[in-house]
């Protein structure tokens, strides 16, 4: 309503905006004409600058080339001087080179003899090393035998027969207590299973008795000739008979319920007594693994000592033999004979080491003349060519000086052209800024016109919207009342809470039945639907707690294998509960992998659980890659890949 009241003012704003827009439009047209007069100036200035940059780059390249020519001329002058120096020493170089060649020829003759002598020296050294190695081996064997004999004597002395007899006697005693512990554990598991079955039965009986009481109350308070249960005609005689039948059924169920409660109390008392005794046995048997390990160690020591006694005699005999061989140098006879023959061959060669050293010294003295001779040959060939290269470099130097002068003149002319165009571009920029300002002002004026027109169109839409909103508000008010009631019904304290309260006991009973079979009675679960708040009172929740021989812990505190068993039991229990509520039979169970997290005992328990519930299903299909599990099931479906595709085998 407030916006609709602004329509007259908006119409006045529209008229003023249209007049202002027309004036701004005319000024913009004049400015655009003036700007077009200088539109080519920026492009011409850019072209001139590019031309200037090109000539500058070319000038730098020519100057760089000139520097290179100068460096070449300098290098050529130095090289020419070096070549001339070598050419001036021609006679001295050739005489020294001839002396070097004579010394080299004489040394080469001696090198041939040395090459024949070196293999003989190598063989002599090798045979001497073999003799030393054989003695070292015998000495090492002797030291090792002495150490082994000492160790064997200590090992034989370390065995205690009294300790072995004492440990074996204690081990037999603990084995008897271990058997007693296992018997007590089996009895405790049986009582736990019976307790769970009785509790599940009583939970079901409680629900049935509550329903039966409601039926009896309905019959006792009925008025008229119609049955409140089925709607059929009901006379007094029939009502009395029906009440008697229902009361008798209720008494039978009540007697069963009370008998189950008495048995559960008896089991609870027996469990507590047996649990204490079982704990005592577990504490006593806890030492059994360590004792078994110690008994194994002692028996191994006894056997090792017996073996050591036999080995000791053999080692002592061998030690005496090795000591005799070392004392008499009675070893490596073949190698010693080979060494004598090689020494005779060496003496027959007649190699003169002093002469070899003298010729080698002469070669060292005249060695520089070999390189000087090579330098002389290079100078004779390169000196004429280098003179020609020097003349060509001087000609190129003259050309570069001329090209640099031409580029400097051209750059001076371009600088004058850039100065003129810079003034024109500055004027162009001023006119362009003015044009942009006027174009912005024209656009702003047009936007003012457009805004006023849009505001008027928006007012028309508001009139239609106002009528629609009035109708929608009335409709939503009615809908809100309905949904507020539905929120209560479907909230956590409504229908879902009722369903959970009736389903939890049955779900917990089925889960515990499966879990106790899988864990040999060690684990049970409990579903809590309420939790105390810190601020007081309770709140709705669904917590799963698991109890075992170590106490009660949260789900997340259990290992992967234990968590898988808990998951399996809860999932199967949920499936059974949902199937029963739907009035259907749960026909098929799929187990995809999941065995990998289990140890050998866990897999065995899981297979036992599957076999225990197999009568509840028409088909149980287990998918696994563990070959050890194949024999646990009667029918195998295997899939294998072939070049023609996958093939399925059933056996």
XYZ file of C-alpha atoms in Angstrom:
651
model
C 0.000 0.000 0.000
C 2.888 2.387 0.771
C 4.525 1.700 -2.603
C 1.271 2.191 -4.557
C 0.890 5.624 -2.933
C 4.185 6.802 -4.588
C 2.820 6.573 -8.192
C 2.183 10.401 -8.773
C 5.724 11.298 -7.637
C 7.235 8.641 -9.924
C 5.353 10.040 -12.950
C 6.812 13.548 -12.253
C 10.331 12.060 -11.978
C 9.847 10.334 -15.352
C 9.056 13.639 -17.169
C 12.112 15.402 -15.666
C 14.418 12.461 -16.530
C 13.258 12.404 -20.199
C 14.095 16.146 -20.658
C 17.549 15.767 -19.055
C 18.319 12.747 -21.253
C 17.580 14.646 -24.471
C 20.047 17.458 -23.510
C 22.823 14.952 -22.635
C 22.295 13.122 -25.921
C 22.867 16.292 -28.005
C 26.111 17.198 -26.158
C 27.436 13.634 -26.697
C 26.929 13.811 -30.487
C 29.029 17.033 -30.713
C 31.897 15.540 -28.657
C 32.004 12.359 -30.781
C 32.380 14.457 -33.984
C 35.363 16.370 -32.505
C 36.993 13.106 -31.361
C 36.765 11.587 -34.878
C 38.969 14.404 -36.266
C 42.031 13.037 -34.382
C 41.175 9.307 -34.395
C 44.327 8.327 -36.439
C 46.839 10.107 -34.161
C 47.387 7.232 -31.631
C 47.959 4.683 -34.413
C 50.433 6.975 -36.184
C 52.305 7.588 -32.914
C 52.488 3.832 -32.220
C 53.810 3.222 -35.752
C 56.486 5.891 -35.292
C 57.534 4.420 -31.931
C 57.693 0.933 -33.435
C 59.828 2.250 -36.271
C 62.097 3.991 -33.741
C 62.413 0.749 -31.720
C 63.220 -1.208 -34.895
C 65.986 1.214 -35.913
C 67.326 1.220 -32.339
C 67.498 -2.583 -32.286
C 69.206 -2.634 -35.672
C 71.721 -0.034 -34.422
C 72.482 -2.166 -31.336
C 72.951 -5.248 -33.523
C 75.386 -3.405 -35.832
C 77.309 -2.035 -32.854
C 77.455 -5.564 -31.370
C 78.732 -6.891 -34.722
C 81.385 -4.151 -34.761
C 82.520 -5.203 -31.270
C 82.800 -8.765 -32.533
C 84.915 -7.637 -35.516
C 87.234 -5.732 -33.164
C 87.616 -8.848 -30.966
C 88.372 -10.969 -34.081
C 91.031 -8.550 -35.292
C 92.691 -8.596 -31.876
C 92.636 -12.434 -31.683
C 94.066 -12.709 -35.208
C 96.945 -10.369 -34.363
C 97.798 -12.451 -31.270
C 97.582 -15.738 -33.197
C 99.786 -14.410 -36.046
C 102.448 -13.422 -33.506
C 102.332 -16.911 -31.914
C 102.631 -18.658 -35.303
C 105.643 -16.499 -36.265
C 107.416 -17.367 -33.007
C 107.032 -21.093 -33.717
C 108.262 -20.699 -37.316
C 111.410 -18.897 -36.087
C 112.295 -21.959 -33.877
C 112.054 -24.520 -36.725
C 115.709 -25.892 -36.510
C 115.736 -26.323 -32.714
C 112.345 -28.084 -32.737
C 113.294 -30.624 -35.449
C 116.590 -31.552 -33.674
C 114.866 -32.144 -30.295
C 112.099 -34.220 -31.945
C 114.706 -36.583 -33.520
C 116.307 -37.179 -30.066
C 112.856 -37.994 -28.607
C 112.176 -40.585 -31.308
C 115.537 -42.366 -30.698
C 114.889 -42.656 -26.904
C 111.364 -43.908 -27.538
C 112.574 -46.708 -29.885
C 115.130 -47.981 -27.321
C 112.598 -47.949 -24.470
C 110.018 -49.817 -26.604
C 112.470 -52.715 -27.016
C 112.825 -52.983 -23.240
C 109.018 -52.635 -22.833
C 108.557 -55.837 -24.870
C 110.735 -57.725 -22.368
C 108.906 -56.063 -19.481
C 105.533 -57.113 -20.904
C 106.729 -60.737 -20.872
C 108.146 -60.344 -17.346
C 104.977 -58.869 -15.773
C 102.773 -62.018 -16.168
C 105.566 -64.090 -14.535
C 105.790 -61.610 -11.605
C 102.027 -61.693 -11.297
C 102.001 -65.495 -11.133
C 104.844 -65.493 -8.567
C 102.912 -62.983 -6.431
C 99.748 -65.051 -6.860
C 101.445 -68.279 -5.709
C 102.964 -66.493 -2.698
C 99.503 -65.113 -1.837
C 97.999 -68.604 -2.166
C 100.601 -70.006 0.275
C 99.848 -67.178 2.766
C 96.106 -67.676 2.268
C 96.369 -71.418 2.989
C 98.277 -70.738 6.215
C 95.723 -68.039 7.205
C 92.888 -70.486 6.510
C 94.495 -73.147 8.709
C 95.146 -70.612 11.507
C 91.526 -69.369 11.271
C 90.249 -72.955 11.400
C 92.454 -73.632 14.453
C 91.146 -70.513 16.297
C 87.554 -71.346 15.351
C 87.914 -74.912 16.633
C 89.295 -73.648 19.938
C 86.322 -71.236 20.333
C 83.806 -73.947 19.392
C 85.313 -76.400 21.905
C 85.068 -73.768 24.681
C 81.425 -72.981 23.765
C 80.484 -76.689 23.652
C 82.008 -77.301 27.068
C 80.041 -74.328 28.513
C 76.815 -75.506 26.838
C 77.144 -79.022 28.310
C 77.773 -77.591 31.788
C 74.746 -75.203 31.635
C 72.001 -77.897 31.545
C 70.044 -78.377 34.858
C 68.130 -81.676 35.069
C 66.471 -80.692 38.374
C 64.880 -77.595 36.850
C 63.578 -79.619 33.869
C 61.834 -82.182 36.163
C 60.362 -79.392 38.338
C 58.929 -77.429 35.352
C 57.363 -80.538 33.744
C 55.609 -81.470 37.025
C 54.159 -77.945 37.403
C 53.064 -77.996 33.737
C 51.049 -81.212 34.226
C 49.307 -79.616 37.218
C 48.263 -76.524 35.250
C 46.998 -78.624 32.290
C 44.514 -80.286 34.647
C 43.274 -76.859 35.822
C 42.964 -75.726 32.179
C 40.592 -78.628 31.440
C 38.591 -77.692 34.567
C 38.388 -74.065 33.355
C 37.078 -75.103 29.895
C 34.359 -77.266 31.484
C 33.248 -74.357 33.685
C 33.185 -71.966 30.692
C 30.968 -74.350 28.684
C 28.523 -74.611 31.634
C 28.449 -70.793 31.961
C 27.746 -70.379 28.221
C 24.878 -72.881 28.450
C 23.307 -70.889 31.310
C 23.676 -67.613 29.370
C 21.908 -69.093 26.348
C 19.119 -70.461 28.551
C 18.764 -67.064 30.323
C 18.508 -65.234 26.967
C 15.862 -67.682 25.686
C 13.809 -67.338 28.896
C 14.019 -63.537 28.741
C 12.950 -63.508 25.084
C 10.036 -65.813 25.907
C 8.947 -63.606 28.849
C 9.161 -60.450 26.699
C 6.802 -62.078 24.200
C 4.547 -63.403 27.014
C 4.366 -59.894 28.542
C 3.146 -58.405 25.257
C 0.603 -61.224 24.843
C -0.670 -60.910 28.455
C -1.105 -57.141 28.046
C -3.151 -57.712 24.887
C -5.179 -60.470 26.663
C -5.924 -58.138 29.602
C -7.221 -55.477 27.220
C -9.575 -58.047 25.647
C -10.838 -59.186 29.087
C -11.399 -55.560 30.196
C -13.280 -54.917 26.966
C -15.585 -57.900 27.506
C -16.249 -57.063 31.187
C -17.206 -53.463 30.446
C -19.242 -54.133 27.297
C -22.830 -52.900 27.035
C -25.161 -54.110 24.319
C -25.342 -57.235 22.219
C -22.255 -56.757 20.044
C -18.761 -58.154 20.763
C -16.244 -55.274 21.196
C -13.498 -57.475 19.728
C -15.013 -58.857 16.529
C -18.347 -56.987 16.207
C -20.423 -60.233 16.129
C -23.696 -60.652 18.186
C -22.853 -61.480 21.823
C -25.283 -62.695 24.522
C -24.531 -63.014 28.264
C -23.878 -66.756 28.136
C -21.431 -66.424 25.290
C -19.674 -63.520 27.039
C -19.230 -65.522 30.282
C -17.802 -68.486 28.339
C -15.429 -66.238 26.398
C -14.272 -64.526 29.626
C -13.591 -67.905 31.239
C -11.606 -69.035 28.214
C -9.531 -65.825 28.157
C -8.880 -65.949 31.938
C -7.730 -69.574 31.677
C -5.376 -68.635 28.842
C -4.071 -65.696 30.910
C -3.441 -67.922 33.958
C -1.506 -70.420 31.833
C 0.653 -67.644 30.392
C 1.143 -66.100 33.839
C 2.235 -69.425 35.363
C 4.765 -69.860 32.533
C 5.999 -66.268 32.967
C 6.502 -66.689 36.753
C 8.195 -70.064 36.333
C 10.583 -68.474 33.808
C 11.312 -65.610 36.236
C 12.140 -68.093 39.023
C 14.442 -70.057 36.717
C 16.163 -66.820 35.569
C 16.862 -65.870 39.214
C 18.268 -69.351 39.854
C 20.507 -69.085 36.748
C 21.688 -65.614 37.789
C 22.746 -66.902 41.231
C 24.545 -69.920 39.743
C 26.247 -67.710 37.137
C 27.691 -65.392 39.785
C 29.078 -68.317 41.803
C 30.515 -70.036 38.727
C 31.952 -66.767 37.369
C 33.977 -66.257 40.561
C 35.310 -69.811 40.420
C 36.044 -69.437 36.712
C 38.025 -66.252 37.322
C 40.141 -68.044 39.926
C 40.883 -70.827 37.435
C 41.751 -68.281 34.703
C 44.199 -66.556 37.047
C 45.895 -69.862 37.860
C 46.011 -71.007 34.206
C 47.382 -67.622 33.026
C 50.914 -68.876 33.773
C 50.457 -71.910 31.452
C 51.747 -70.346 28.147
C 54.904 -69.067 29.825
C 55.487 -72.426 31.536
C 54.989 -74.344 28.267
C 57.508 -72.078 26.584
C 60.021 -72.616 29.419
C 59.558 -76.413 29.323
C 60.201 -76.383 25.573
C 63.353 -74.324 26.100
C 64.708 -76.677 28.787
C 64.026 -79.822 26.732
C 65.720 -78.210 23.740
C 68.731 -77.416 25.963
C 68.898 -81.070 27.109
C 68.894 -82.324 23.483
C 71.416 -79.668 22.420
C 73.780 -80.716 25.239
C 73.654 -84.361 24.098
C 74.451 -83.318 20.513
C 77.228 -81.011 21.778
C 79.037 -83.894 23.540
C 79.313 -85.843 20.266
C 80.454 -82.736 18.377
C 83.096 -81.919 21.042
C 85.081 -85.140 20.411
C 85.125 -84.514 16.641
C 86.337 -80.905 17.103
C 89.162 -81.907 19.484
C 90.491 -84.490 16.971
C 90.459 -81.965 14.117
C 92.211 -79.305 16.277
C 95.163 -81.623 16.961
C 95.572 -82.351 13.211
C 95.471 -78.645 12.185
C 98.047 -77.713 14.867
C 100.458 -80.372 13.574
C 100.183 -79.124 9.928
C 100.899 -75.510 10.948
C 103.886 -76.387 13.130
C 105.530 -78.467 10.332
C 104.637 -76.124 7.367
C 103.155 -79.276 5.850
C 100.808 -77.592 3.310
C 100.606 -76.094 -0.262
C 103.268 -78.486 -1.718
C 102.095 -78.109 -5.363
C 102.094 -74.329 -5.128
C 105.650 -74.238 -3.739
C 106.900 -76.324 -6.711
C 105.153 -73.940 -9.180
C 106.839 -70.960 -7.491
C 110.349 -72.464 -8.100
C 109.639 -72.944 -11.848
C 108.361 -69.362 -12.281
C 111.455 -67.858 -10.632
C 113.696 -69.710 -13.140
C 111.704 -68.311 -16.102
C 112.080 -64.771 -14.759
C 115.861 -65.063 -14.485
C 116.092 -66.292 -18.134
C 114.511 -63.111 -19.661
C 117.493 -60.812 -18.899
C 115.475 -57.597 -18.442
C 117.671 -54.459 -17.592
C 115.649 -52.134 -15.387
C 118.374 -49.414 -15.198
C 118.523 -49.073 -18.979
C 114.730 -48.829 -19.089
C 114.839 -45.984 -16.555
C 117.576 -44.128 -18.510
C 115.619 -44.186 -21.788
C 112.448 -43.190 -19.944
C 114.320 -40.201 -18.452
C 115.490 -39.151 -21.930
C 111.934 -39.330 -23.228
C 110.786 -37.187 -20.317
C 113.550 -34.633 -21.097
C 112.588 -34.302 -24.800
C 108.820 -34.857 -24.367
C 107.960 -31.176 -24.978
C 109.371 -31.370 -28.522
C 106.532 -33.687 -29.616
C 103.966 -30.956 -29.000
C 106.302 -28.298 -30.411
C 106.676 -30.383 -33.615
C 102.876 -30.553 -33.915
C 102.611 -26.778 -33.327
C 105.201 -26.213 -36.118
C 103.095 -28.206 -38.605
C 99.969 -26.238 -37.619
C 101.757 -22.870 -37.965
C 103.065 -23.755 -41.446
C 99.518 -24.506 -42.650
C 97.476 -21.859 -40.740
C 99.681 -18.728 -41.045
C 98.753 -17.921 -44.736
C 95.020 -18.521 -44.174
C 94.961 -16.322 -41.062
C 96.518 -13.405 -43.041
C 93.611 -13.619 -45.533
C 91.030 -13.725 -42.665
C 92.531 -10.618 -41.091
C 92.148 -8.620 -44.372
C 88.454 -9.692 -44.657
C 87.739 -8.589 -41.035
C 89.174 -5.121 -41.745
C 86.897 -4.735 -44.790
C 83.836 -5.715 -42.710
C 84.810 -3.156 -40.049
C 84.624 -0.315 -42.632
C 81.116 -1.432 -43.812
C 79.716 -1.512 -40.250
C 80.937 2.059 -39.532
C 78.985 3.301 -42.588
C 75.747 1.454 -41.629
C 75.838 2.821 -38.035
C 76.123 6.405 -39.325
C 73.039 5.942 -41.589
C 70.920 4.508 -38.685
C 71.811 7.442 -36.376
C 70.616 9.948 -39.050
C 67.313 8.068 -39.509
C 66.673 7.947 -35.724
C 67.037 11.748 -35.503
C 64.272 12.220 -38.133
C 61.944 9.746 -36.338
C 62.392 11.588 -33.001
C 61.017 14.801 -34.611
C 57.981 12.946 -35.998
C 57.231 11.387 -32.558
C 57.308 14.805 -30.882
C 54.613 16.199 -33.268
C 52.373 13.131 -32.911
C 52.687 13.182 -29.107
C 51.003 16.635 -29.020
C 48.140 15.353 -31.222
C 47.643 12.237 -29.060
C 47.447 14.356 -25.897
C 44.622 16.398 -27.491
C 42.962 13.153 -28.611
C 43.078 11.778 -25.033
C 41.510 14.997 -23.668
C 38.670 14.818 -26.196
C 38.214 11.091 -25.557
C 37.890 11.639 -21.779
C 35.293 14.352 -22.396
C 33.396 12.004 -24.721
C 33.474 9.213 -22.107
C 32.219 11.616 -19.452
C 29.331 12.791 -21.677
C 28.527 9.189 -22.686
C 28.368 8.202 -18.994
C 26.152 11.180 -18.219
C 23.829 10.279 -21.147
C 23.642 6.671 -19.936
C 22.891 7.807 -16.371
C 20.071 10.035 -17.649
C 18.680 7.132 -19.672
C 18.858 4.873 -16.626
C 16.883 7.423 -14.641
C 14.191 7.317 -17.365
C 14.278 3.516 -17.404
C 14.143 3.289 -13.599
C 11.051 5.487 -13.472
C 9.364 3.381 -16.164
C 10.255 0.159 -14.334
C 8.927 1.563 -11.072
C 5.555 2.291 -12.732
C 5.457 -1.238 -14.195
C 6.340 -2.668 -10.767
C 3.362 -0.862 -9.207
C 1.044 -2.635 -11.649
C 2.529 -5.983 -10.589
C 2.115 -5.042 -6.915
C -1.623 -4.547 -7.354
C -1.972 -8.127 -8.686
C 0.398 -9.516 -6.050
C -1.548 -7.899 -3.209
C -4.745 -9.682 -4.227
C -2.933 -13.053 -4.546
C -1.186 -12.685 -1.184
C -4.459 -12.105 0.627
C -5.826 -15.399 -0.751
C -2.581 -17.315 -0.041
C -2.393 -16.068 3.566
C -5.851 -17.447 4.270
C -4.954 -20.834 2.670
C -1.618 -21.176 4.528
C -3.223 -20.348 7.852
C -5.522 -23.338 7.428
C -2.663 -25.600 6.289
C -0.422 -24.617 9.213
C -2.978 -25.860 11.745
C -3.022 -29.290 10.044
C 0.778 -29.611 9.802
C 1.291 -28.649 13.449
C -0.767 -31.697 14.410
C 1.218 -33.905 11.988
C 4.534 -32.657 13.450
C 3.483 -33.929 16.863
C 2.293 -37.285 15.489
C 5.453 -37.962 13.462
C 7.921 -36.409 15.927
C 10.314 -38.424 18.094
C 7.717 -38.715 20.847
C 4.951 -39.849 18.469
C 4.520 -42.888 16.241
C 8.314 -43.597 15.826
C 8.767 -43.807 19.611
C 5.869 -46.284 19.873
C 7.356 -48.482 17.128
C 10.847 -48.475 18.707
C 9.560 -49.351 22.198
C 7.736 -52.456 20.903
C 10.546 -53.587 18.551
C 13.641 -53.175 20.779
C 13.085 -56.204 23.122
C 12.529 -58.596 20.217
C 15.487 -57.172 18.236
C 17.775 -57.423 21.292
C 16.752 -61.021 21.991
C 17.374 -62.211 18.401
C 20.707 -60.324 18.233
C 21.985 -61.839 21.497
C 20.985 -65.335 20.421
C 23.135 -65.021 17.270
C 26.010 -63.148 18.952
C 26.362 -65.642 21.805
C 26.643 -68.478 19.294
C 29.342 -66.604 17.332
C 31.427 -65.618 20.413
C 30.936 -68.740 22.506
C 28.799 -66.814 24.978
C 31.357 -64.014 25.525
C 29.399 -61.084 24.130
C 25.896 -59.639 24.511
C 24.349 -56.373 23.243
C 21.886 -53.983 24.807
C 19.803 -51.253 23.110
C 19.110 -48.180 25.272
C 16.307 -45.879 24.076
C 16.647 -43.181 26.746
C 19.601 -41.235 28.120
C 19.854 -38.943 31.132
C 20.579 -35.305 30.275
C 23.178 -33.257 32.154
C 20.538 -30.636 32.897
C 18.160 -33.269 34.342
C 15.462 -35.482 32.895
C 15.862 -37.919 29.982
C 16.045 -37.674 26.217
C 15.155 -40.100 23.438
C 18.167 -41.917 21.896
C 19.286 -45.251 20.483
C 22.631 -46.361 21.974
C 24.211 -49.795 21.428
C 26.413 -51.126 24.239
C 28.247 -54.456 24.169
C 29.353 -56.537 27.155
C 32.054 -59.217 27.219
C 34.399 -60.753 29.795
C 36.207 -57.382 30.122
C 33.048 -55.416 30.921
C 30.628 -53.147 29.053
C 31.998 -50.846 26.312
C 30.767 -48.769 23.407
C 30.647 -50.208 19.863
C 33.634 -48.158 18.675
C 35.957 -49.727 21.316
C 35.893 -53.191 19.674
C 38.316 -54.556 17.041
C 37.427 -55.046 13.365
C 36.703 -58.758 13.750
C 34.556 -58.256 16.835
C 32.690 -55.355 15.209
C 31.947 -57.542 12.146
C 30.338 -60.213 14.367
C 28.237 -57.570 16.122
C 27.188 -56.093 12.747
C 26.284 -59.541 11.397
C 24.104 -60.398 14.393
C 22.254 -57.034 14.343
C 21.669 -57.138 10.559
C 20.221 -60.654 10.599
C 18.057 -59.735 13.620
C 16.744 -56.624 11.840
C 15.950 -58.680 8.736
C 14.003 -61.227 10.784
C 12.133 -58.510 12.680
C 11.138 -56.631 9.520
C 10.091 -59.831 7.746
C 7.933 -60.904 10.689
C 6.254 -57.499 10.929
C 5.537 -57.597 7.172
C 3.979 -61.043 7.525
C 6.569 -62.505 5.122
C 9.183 -65.257 5.269
C 12.837 -64.139 5.039
C 13.964 -66.482 2.253
C 17.494 -65.418 1.200
C 20.622 -64.180 3.050
C 23.641 -62.693 1.171
C 27.049 -62.328 2.929
C 29.476 -60.431 0.682
C 33.113 -60.836 1.870
C 33.689 -59.829 5.515
C 35.755 -62.884 6.498
C 39.067 -61.066 5.948
C 38.861 -59.206 9.292
C 38.347 -62.467 11.243
C 41.031 -64.675 12.718
C 40.783 -68.467 12.319
C 38.627 -68.889 15.438
C 36.387 -65.948 14.440
C 35.806 -67.422 10.961
C 34.969 -70.781 12.537
C 32.442 -69.106 14.893
C 30.878 -67.196 11.994
C 30.509 -70.382 9.939
C 28.897 -72.079 12.950
C 26.464 -69.141 13.258
C 25.567 -69.393 9.559
C 24.953 -73.137 9.890
C 22.898 -72.533 13.041
C 20.462 -70.221 11.185
C 20.457 -72.039 7.838
C 17.016 -73.579 8.544
C 15.601 -70.017 8.786
C 16.431 -69.360 5.099
C 15.761 -71.089 1.800
C 19.144 -69.883 0.480
C 22.336 -68.499 2.085
C 24.896 -67.196 -0.458
C 28.439 -66.430 0.857
C 30.769 -64.421 -1.424
C 34.477 -64.733 -0.527
C 38.016 -64.924 -1.994
C 39.412 -67.029 0.913
C 40.124 -70.554 -0.420
C 40.225 -72.067 3.105
C 36.464 -71.432 3.497
C 35.354 -73.470 0.463
C 35.075 -76.749 2.385
C 32.762 -75.121 4.969
C 29.811 -75.016 2.515
C 28.236 -77.834 0.452
C 27.731 -76.024 -2.895
C 30.364 -73.875 -4.691
C 29.711 -71.324 -7.471
C 33.069 -70.246 -8.964
C 33.647 -67.601 -11.633
C 36.826 -67.762 -13.749
C 37.973 -65.626 -16.658
C 38.846 -67.187 -20.054
C 39.885 -65.638 -23.424
C 36.236 -66.064 -24.535
C 34.716 -64.435 -21.438
C 33.823 -65.377 -17.860
C 32.642 -68.929 -17.089
C 30.519 -70.043 -14.089
C 30.992 -73.488 -12.510
C 28.544 -74.990 -9.981
C 29.603 -78.067 -8.026
